[in-house]
Amino acid sequence: MVASTGDGHFLLVKKLGGLFAIIIGCLLTAVGVTFEYTSTTTIGIAFLVLGAVLLTLKIIRRNQGSPLG
């Protein structure tokens, strides 16, 4: 269960970047839908997808050495 320290900063960047992208994506999507801006809504959805992908990659990387899988 001990994580290697070599990838610690990179995984932290993925985690914080993913969370930041999801927050920005939610805000942009909400603004785009409220004011009917198609481009803002599209950019917001793209940020949501980017954040989800970054967090998914972090979770997959963390669980690679798991004895359960």
PDB file of N, CA and C in Angstrom, residues 11-12 21 24 29 33 39 45 48 54 57:
ATOM      1  N   LEU A  11       1.268  12.552  -9.781  1.00  0.00           N
ATOM      2  CA  LEU A  11      -0.075  12.118  -9.420  1.00  0.00           C
ATOM      3  C   LEU A  11      -0.848  13.232  -8.731  1.00  0.00           C
ATOM      4  N   LEU A  12      -0.150  14.056  -7.947  1.00  0.00           N
ATOM      5  CA  LEU A  12      -0.806  15.187  -7.305  1.00  0.00           C
ATOM      6  C   LEU A  12      -1.275  16.198  -8.348  1.00  0.00           C
ATOM      7  N   ALA A  21     -10.297  21.079 -13.337  1.00  0.00           N
ATOM      8  CA  ALA A  21     -10.982  21.000 -14.625  1.00  0.00           C
ATOM      9  C   ALA A  21     -12.473  20.699 -14.442  1.00  0.00           C
ATOM     10  N   ILE A  24     -14.151  24.005 -13.107  1.00  0.00           N
ATOM     11  CA  ILE A  24     -14.267  24.974 -14.198  1.00  0.00           C
ATOM     12  C   ILE A  24     -15.298  24.496 -15.217  1.00  0.00           C
ATOM     13  N   THR A  29     -20.275  25.151 -17.996  1.00  0.00           N
ATOM     14  CA  THR A  29     -21.480  24.500 -18.506  1.00  0.00           C
ATOM     15  C   THR A  29     -22.734  25.174 -17.955  1.00  0.00           C
ATOM     16  N   VAL A  33     -25.415  27.040 -20.356  1.00  0.00           N
ATOM     17  CA  VAL A  33     -26.810  26.597 -20.430  1.00  0.00           C
ATOM     18  C   VAL A  33     -27.753  27.725 -20.002  1.00  0.00           C
ATOM     19  N   SER A  39     -21.066  27.724 -27.435  1.00  0.00           N
ATOM     20  CA  SER A  39     -19.616  27.541 -27.347  1.00  0.00           C
ATOM     21  C   SER A  39     -19.154  27.404 -25.898  1.00  0.00           C
ATOM     22  N   ILE A  45     -18.234  21.322 -21.165  1.00  0.00           N
ATOM     23  CA  ILE A  45     -18.317  19.862 -21.252  1.00  0.00           C
ATOM     24  C   ILE A  45     -16.940  19.262 -21.538  1.00  0.00           C
ATOM     25  N   LEU A  48     -15.124  19.165 -18.317  1.00  0.00           N
ATOM     26  CA  LEU A  48     -15.646  18.067 -17.493  1.00  0.00           C
ATOM     27  C   LEU A  48     -15.059  16.729 -17.917  1.00  0.00           C
ATOM     28  N   LEU A  54      -8.510  12.717 -16.326  1.00  0.00           N
ATOM     29  CA  LEU A  54      -7.344  12.838 -15.445  1.00  0.00           C
ATOM     30  C   LEU A  54      -7.537  12.082 -14.135  1.00  0.00           C
ATOM     31  N   LEU A  57      -7.355   8.292 -14.862  1.00  0.00           N
ATOM     32  CA  LEU A  57      -5.975   7.846 -15.054  1.00  0.00           C
ATOM     33  C   LEU A  57      -5.231   7.752 -13.726  1.00  0.00           C
TER      34      LEU A  57
END
